[in-house]
Amino acid sequence: MQVLNADAIVVKLNSGDHKTIHLSSIRPPRLEGDSMQDKNRKLRPLYDIPYMFEAREFLRKKLIGKKVNVTVDYIRPASSATETVPAFSERTCATVSIGGMAIKNGKGLHSKKEVPIHRVADISGDTQKAKQFLPFLQRAGRSEAVVEYVFSGSRLKLFLPKETCLITFLLAGLGGFLSDFFKSLSVEEK
């Protein structure tokens, strides 16, 4: 149903309930020297950590809307925070498979290629930045977007890959020239 990041997904069980599953035996991409000391730094790990975006997109393209087999390997108990490790709630860690796909060596994080850099402007909460991007987005006309997060039935956070920016999308209250832009926006579900 949803890919949270490079090692966590939300699946819909046969009962109809949703369950967060963490992939076991996976070490997701991390920033070098990533620690709790950088609490005040605004970090968007999906775009800032090498291969995090690619890993999440790989899972999204392979798993969203598909029937998968989930084998629970273990349940990691909740832990409290320390100076170097954040607190974690209980985690169900599992192996998720679809169609018997095998792991290939030398891909993504393990490749010898140059690390990709993603420069993404988050204009979803910054009015000044949004005003600067508005003419550019209007000229772009029809744009494709990926739903990053659904805040409510009428408020979404969208990633526009071609424009490399994050925006907040409101289904109501759109006025004037913005409504033409958003009416032509193609949205791909994550």
PDB file of C-alpha atoms in Angstrom:
ATOM      1  CA  MET A   1       0.000   0.000   0.000  1.00  0.00           C
ATOM      2  CA  GLN A   2       2.813   2.426   0.838  1.00  0.00           C
ATOM      3  CA  VAL A   3       6.614   2.572   0.767  1.00  0.00           C
ATOM      4  CA  LEU A   4       7.806   4.554   3.777  1.00  0.00           C
ATOM      5  CA  ASN A   5      11.520   4.486   2.999  1.00  0.00           C
ATOM      6  CA  ALA A   6      14.230   2.108   1.799  1.00  0.00           C
ATOM      7  CA  ASP A   7      13.484  -0.536   4.428  1.00  0.00           C
ATOM      8  CA  ALA A   8       9.869  -0.054   5.563  1.00  0.00           C
ATOM      9  CA  ILE A   9       6.564  -0.642   3.784  1.00  0.00           C
ATOM     10  CA  VAL A  10       2.885  -0.718   4.695  1.00  0.00           C
ATOM     11  CA  VAL A  11       0.985  -3.809   3.543  1.00  0.00           C
ATOM     12  CA  LYS A  12      -2.733  -4.510   3.510  1.00  0.00           C
ATOM     13  CA  LEU A  13      -3.419  -7.843   5.166  1.00  0.00           C
ATOM     14  CA  ASN A  14      -6.096 -10.277   3.978  1.00  0.00           C
ATOM     15  CA  SER A  15      -8.184  -9.055   6.928  1.00  0.00           C
ATOM     16  CA  GLY A  16      -8.119  -5.513   5.444  1.00  0.00           C
ATOM     17  CA  ASP A  17      -5.905  -4.124   8.242  1.00  0.00           C
ATOM     18  CA  HIS A  18      -2.744  -2.180   7.389  1.00  0.00           C
ATOM     19  CA  LYS A  19       0.576  -3.285   8.922  1.00  0.00           C
ATOM     20  CA  THR A  20       3.993  -1.617   8.810  1.00  0.00           C
ATOM     21  CA  ILE A  21       6.698  -4.119   7.884  1.00  0.00           C
ATOM     22  CA  HIS A  22      10.435  -3.477   8.129  1.00  0.00           C
ATOM     23  CA  LEU A  23      12.581  -5.501   5.754  1.00  0.00           C
ATOM     24  CA  SER A  24      14.849  -7.785   7.740  1.00  0.00           C
ATOM     25  CA  SER A  25      18.539  -8.281   6.974  1.00  0.00           C
ATOM     26  CA  ILE A  26      18.632  -4.963   5.124  1.00  0.00           C
ATOM     27  CA  ARG A  27      20.959  -2.112   5.915  1.00  0.00           C
ATOM     28  CA  PRO A  28      19.325   0.947   4.363  1.00  0.00           C
ATOM     29  CA  PRO A  29      21.445   3.840   3.089  1.00  0.00           C
ATOM     30  CA  ARG A  30      22.537   6.255   5.830  1.00  0.00           C
ATOM     31  CA  LEU A  31      24.460   9.522   5.926  1.00  0.00           C
ATOM     32  CA  GLU A  32      28.074   9.271   7.015  1.00  0.00           C
ATOM     33  CA  GLY A  33      28.348  10.363  10.652  1.00  0.00           C
ATOM     34  CA  ASP A  34      24.547  10.510  11.025  1.00  0.00           C
ATOM     35  CA  SER A  35      23.828  10.978  14.720  1.00  0.00           C
ATOM     36  CA  MET A  36      21.333  12.439  17.145  1.00  0.00           C
ATOM     37  CA  GLN A  37      23.616  15.468  17.604  1.00  0.00           C
ATOM     38  CA  ASP A  38      22.176  16.971  14.399  1.00  0.00           C
ATOM     39  CA  LYS A  39      18.656  17.285  15.874  1.00  0.00           C
ATOM     40  CA  ASN A  40      18.316  20.944  14.901  1.00  0.00           C
ATOM     41  CA  ARG A  41      19.373  20.391  11.283  1.00  0.00           C
ATOM     42  CA  LYS A  42      16.475  20.161   8.823  1.00  0.00           C
ATOM     43  CA  LEU A  43      17.177  16.897   6.989  1.00  0.00           C
ATOM     44  CA  ARG A  44      15.205  15.287   4.199  1.00  0.00           C
ATOM     45  CA  PRO A  45      16.871  11.834   4.239  1.00  0.00           C
ATOM     46  CA  LEU A  46      15.003  10.598   1.175  1.00  0.00           C
ATOM     47  CA  TYR A  47      16.808  13.142  -0.988  1.00  0.00           C
ATOM     48  CA  ASP A  48      19.954  13.818   1.048  1.00  0.00           C
ATOM     49  CA  ILE A  49      21.215  10.269   1.637  1.00  0.00           C
ATOM     50  CA  PRO A  50      22.902   8.613  -1.362  1.00  0.00           C
ATOM     51  CA  TYR A  51      20.671   5.936  -2.948  1.00  0.00           C
ATOM     52  CA  MET A  52      17.799   6.398  -0.435  1.00  0.00           C
ATOM     53  CA  PHE A  53      15.568   7.852  -3.172  1.00  0.00           C
ATOM     54  CA  GLU A  54      16.534   5.111  -5.657  1.00  0.00           C
ATOM     55  CA  ALA A  55      15.933   2.369  -3.078  1.00  0.00           C
ATOM     56  CA  ARG A  56      12.495   3.714  -2.179  1.00  0.00           C
ATOM     57  CA  GLU A  57      11.544   4.210  -5.834  1.00  0.00           C
ATOM     58  CA  PHE A  58      12.668   0.646  -6.646  1.00  0.00           C
ATOM     59  CA  LEU A  59      10.406  -0.733  -3.917  1.00  0.00           C
ATOM     60  CA  ARG A  60       7.529   1.539  -4.940  1.00  0.00           C
ATOM     61  CA  LYS A  61       7.677   0.486  -8.594  1.00  0.00           C
ATOM     62  CA  LYS A  62       8.001  -3.227  -7.760  1.00  0.00           C
ATOM     63  CA  LEU A  63       5.511  -3.520  -4.884  1.00  0.00           C
ATOM     64  CA  ILE A  64       2.712  -0.928  -4.966  1.00  0.00           C
ATOM     65  CA  GLY A  65      -0.571  -2.562  -5.898  1.00  0.00           C
ATOM     66  CA  LYS A  66       0.961  -6.054  -6.072  1.00  0.00           C
ATOM     67  CA  LYS A  67       0.220  -9.125  -3.984  1.00  0.00           C
ATOM     68  CA  VAL A  68       3.330  -9.983  -1.955  1.00  0.00           C
ATOM     69  CA  ASN A  69       4.355 -12.810   0.352  1.00  0.00           C
ATOM     70  CA  VAL A  70       5.407 -11.654   3.814  1.00  0.00           C
ATOM     71  CA  THR A  71       7.321 -14.028   6.099  1.00  0.00           C
ATOM     72  CA  VAL A  72       7.832 -12.581   9.589  1.00  0.00           C
ATOM     73  CA  ASP A  73      11.435 -13.283  10.623  1.00  0.00           C
ATOM     74  CA  TYR A  74      11.348 -11.645  14.047  1.00  0.00           C
ATOM     75  CA  ILE A  75       9.767  -8.854  16.072  1.00  0.00           C
ATOM     76  CA  ARG A  76      12.230  -6.298  17.393  1.00  0.00           C
ATOM     77  CA  PRO A  77      11.061  -5.001  20.779  1.00  0.00           C
ATOM     78  CA  ALA A  78      10.705  -1.290  21.470  1.00  0.00           C
ATOM     79  CA  SER A  79      13.811   0.519  22.728  1.00  0.00           C
ATOM     80  CA  SER A  80      14.346   3.790  24.543  1.00  0.00           C
ATOM     81  CA  ALA A  81      16.604   6.564  23.274  1.00  0.00           C
ATOM     82  CA  THR A  82      20.268   6.915  24.194  1.00  0.00           C
ATOM     83  CA  GLU A  83      22.762   9.667  23.346  1.00  0.00           C
ATOM     84  CA  THR A  84      23.620   8.061  19.999  1.00  0.00           C
ATOM     85  CA  VAL A  85      20.518   5.982  19.149  1.00  0.00           C
ATOM     86  CA  PRO A  86      16.940   7.280  18.830  1.00  0.00           C
ATOM     87  CA  ALA A  87      13.985   5.503  20.448  1.00  0.00           C
ATOM     88  CA  PHE A  88      12.227   2.887  18.319  1.00  0.00           C
ATOM     89  CA  SER A  89       8.762   1.429  18.678  1.00  0.00           C
ATOM     90  CA  GLU A  90       8.240  -2.299  18.248  1.00  0.00           C
ATOM     91  CA  ARG A  91       9.104  -3.392  14.701  1.00  0.00           C
ATOM     92  CA  THR A  92       7.882  -6.374  12.730  1.00  0.00           C
ATOM     93  CA  CYS A  93      10.836  -7.444  10.577  1.00  0.00           C
ATOM     94  CA  ALA A  94      10.069  -9.695   7.640  1.00  0.00           C
ATOM     95  CA  THR A  95      11.143 -11.022   4.279  1.00  0.00           C
ATOM     96  CA  VAL A  96       8.931  -9.696   1.494  1.00  0.00           C
ATOM     97  CA  SER A  97       8.951 -11.497  -1.833  1.00  0.00           C
ATOM     98  CA  ILE A  98       7.125 -11.054  -5.091  1.00  0.00           C
ATOM     99  CA  GLY A  99       7.360 -13.447  -7.993  1.00  0.00           C
ATOM    100  CA  GLY A 100      10.603 -15.071  -6.735  1.00  0.00           C
ATOM    101  CA  MET A 101      12.825 -12.129  -7.702  1.00  0.00           C
ATOM    102  CA  ALA A 102      16.513 -12.586  -6.755  1.00  0.00           C
ATOM    103  CA  ILE A 103      18.967 -10.013  -5.391  1.00  0.00           C
ATOM    104  CA  LYS A 104      21.591  -8.863  -7.901  1.00  0.00           C
ATOM    105  CA  ASN A 105      25.069  -7.775  -6.834  1.00  0.00           C
ATOM    106  CA  GLY A 106      26.532  -4.426  -7.721  1.00  0.00           C
ATOM    107  CA  LYS A 107      23.282  -2.448  -7.792  1.00  0.00           C
ATOM    108  CA  GLY A 108      22.455   0.847  -6.132  1.00  0.00           C
ATOM    109  CA  LEU A 109      24.346   1.362  -2.892  1.00  0.00           C
ATOM    110  CA  HIS A 110      26.708  -1.489  -3.782  1.00  0.00           C
ATOM    111  CA  SER A 111      27.605  -0.264  -7.258  1.00  0.00           C
ATOM    112  CA  LYS A 112      30.916   1.289  -8.214  1.00  0.00           C
ATOM    113  CA  LYS A 113      29.192   4.175 -10.010  1.00  0.00           C
ATOM    114  CA  GLU A 114      29.299   7.787  -8.881  1.00  0.00           C
ATOM    115  CA  VAL A 115      26.765   8.557  -6.141  1.00  0.00           C
ATOM    116  CA  PRO A 116      23.726  10.402  -7.567  1.00  0.00           C
ATOM    117  CA  ILE A 117      22.896  13.782  -6.058  1.00  0.00           C
ATOM    118  CA  HIS A 118      19.291  14.953  -5.708  1.00  0.00           C
ATOM    119  CA  ARG A 119      18.711  18.650  -5.274  1.00  0.00           C
ATOM    120  CA  VAL A 120      15.086  18.978  -4.263  1.00  0.00           C
ATOM    121  CA  ALA A 121      13.500  22.277  -3.256  1.00  0.00           C
ATOM    122  CA  ASP A 122      10.924  21.844  -0.500  1.00  0.00           C
ATOM    123  CA  ILE A 123       8.520  24.704  -1.142  1.00  0.00           C
ATOM    124  CA  SER A 124       5.640  23.096   0.756  1.00  0.00           C
ATOM    125  CA  GLY A 125       6.000  25.200   3.903  1.00  0.00           C
ATOM    126  CA  ASP A 126       7.931  28.258   2.730  1.00  0.00           C
ATOM    127  CA  THR A 127       5.736  31.044   1.308  1.00  0.00           C
ATOM    128  CA  GLN A 128       8.703  33.048  -0.053  1.00  0.00           C
ATOM    129  CA  LYS A 129      10.117  30.035  -1.927  1.00  0.00           C
ATOM    130  CA  ALA A 130       6.650  29.140  -3.219  1.00  0.00           C
ATOM    131  CA  LYS A 131       6.255  32.655  -4.683  1.00  0.00           C
ATOM    132  CA  GLN A 132       9.639  32.304  -6.401  1.00  0.00           C
ATOM    133  CA  PHE A 133       8.693  28.919  -7.921  1.00  0.00           C
ATOM    134  CA  LEU A 134       5.170  29.922  -9.003  1.00  0.00           C
ATOM    135  CA  PRO A 135       6.074  31.479 -12.403  1.00  0.00           C
ATOM    136  CA  PHE A 136       8.330  28.522 -13.202  1.00  0.00           C
ATOM    137  CA  LEU A 137       5.575  26.006 -12.338  1.00  0.00           C
ATOM    138  CA  GLN A 138       3.003  27.976 -14.335  1.00  0.00           C
ATOM    139  CA  ARG A 139       5.233  27.970 -17.423  1.00  0.00           C
ATOM    140  CA  ALA A 140       5.775  24.231 -17.054  1.00  0.00           C
ATOM    141  CA  GLY A 141       2.056  23.687 -17.703  1.00  0.00           C
ATOM    142  CA  ARG A 142       1.064  20.056 -17.225  1.00  0.00           C
ATOM    143  CA  SER A 143       3.331  18.314 -14.706  1.00  0.00           C
ATOM    144  CA  GLU A 144       3.564  14.810 -13.314  1.00  0.00           C
ATOM    145  CA  ALA A 145       3.822  14.283  -9.567  1.00  0.00           C
ATOM    146  CA  VAL A 146       4.242  11.502  -7.028  1.00  0.00           C
ATOM    147  CA  VAL A 147       2.219  11.604  -3.804  1.00  0.00           C
ATOM    148  CA  GLU A 148       4.725  11.803  -0.941  1.00  0.00           C
ATOM    149  CA  TYR A 149       2.207  12.010   1.887  1.00  0.00           C
ATOM    150  CA  VAL A 150      -1.555  12.330   2.372  1.00  0.00           C
ATOM    151  CA  PHE A 151      -2.290  14.716   5.231  1.00  0.00           C
ATOM    152  CA  SER A 152      -6.070  14.509   4.750  1.00  0.00           C
ATOM    153  CA  GLY A 153      -8.616  13.913   2.016  1.00  0.00           C
ATOM    154  CA  SER A 154      -7.941  17.352   0.572  1.00  0.00           C
ATOM    155  CA  ARG A 155      -4.279  18.021   1.415  1.00  0.00           C
ATOM    156  CA  LEU A 156      -1.342  16.165  -0.163  1.00  0.00           C
ATOM    157  CA  LYS A 157       2.412  16.584  -0.307  1.00  0.00           C
ATOM    158  CA  LEU A 158       3.611  16.044  -3.884  1.00  0.00           C
ATOM    159  CA  PHE A 159       7.053  15.487  -5.395  1.00  0.00           C
ATOM    160  CA  LEU A 160       7.398  16.875  -8.917  1.00  0.00           C
ATOM    161  CA  PRO A 161      10.372  14.931 -10.375  1.00  0.00           C
ATOM    162  CA  LYS A 162      10.807  17.042 -13.506  1.00  0.00           C
ATOM    163  CA  GLU A 163      10.689  20.287 -11.510  1.00  0.00           C
ATOM    164  CA  THR A 164      12.630  18.704  -8.585  1.00  0.00           C
ATOM    165  CA  CYS A 165      10.462  20.222  -5.897  1.00  0.00           C
ATOM    166  CA  LEU A 166       8.047  19.259  -3.120  1.00  0.00           C
ATOM    167  CA  ILE A 167       4.728  21.108  -2.918  1.00  0.00           C
ATOM    168  CA  THR A 168       1.617  20.989  -0.773  1.00  0.00           C
ATOM    169  CA  PHE A 169      -1.464  20.299  -2.896  1.00  0.00           C
ATOM    170  CA  LEU A 170      -4.882  21.433  -1.679  1.00  0.00           C
ATOM    171  CA  LEU A 171      -7.951  20.128  -3.457  1.00  0.00           C
ATOM    172  CA  ALA A 172     -10.132  22.995  -2.191  1.00  0.00           C
ATOM    173  CA  GLY A 173      -9.421  26.684  -2.007  1.00  0.00           C
ATOM    174  CA  LEU A 174      -7.388  26.861  -5.174  1.00  0.00           C
ATOM    175  CA  GLY A 175      -7.857  30.223  -6.773  1.00  0.00           C
ATOM    176  CA  GLY A 176      -7.154  32.002 -10.008  1.00  0.00           C
ATOM    177  CA  PHE A 177      -4.153  31.033 -12.068  1.00  0.00           C
ATOM    178  CA  LEU A 178      -3.064  28.227  -9.685  1.00  0.00           C
ATOM    179  CA  SER A 179      -6.237  26.249 -10.333  1.00  0.00           C
ATOM    180  CA  ASP A 180      -5.354  25.909 -14.052  1.00  0.00           C
ATOM    181  CA  PHE A 181      -1.928  24.558 -13.149  1.00  0.00           C
ATOM    182  CA  PHE A 182      -3.214  22.020 -10.634  1.00  0.00           C
ATOM    183  CA  LYS A 183      -6.107  20.879 -12.845  1.00  0.00           C
ATOM    184  CA  SER A 184      -3.578  19.700 -15.414  1.00  0.00           C
ATOM    185  CA  LEU A 185      -1.325  18.017 -12.851  1.00  0.00           C
ATOM    186  CA  SER A 186      -0.950  14.246 -13.275  1.00  0.00           C
ATOM    187  CA  VAL A 187      -0.597  12.477  -9.937  1.00  0.00           C
ATOM    188  CA  GLU A 188       0.955   9.015  -9.558  1.00  0.00           C
ATOM    189  CA  GLU A 189       0.075   7.107  -6.382  1.00  0.00           C
ATOM    190  CA  LYS A 190       2.959   5.919  -4.186  1.00  0.00           C
TER     191      LYS A 190
END
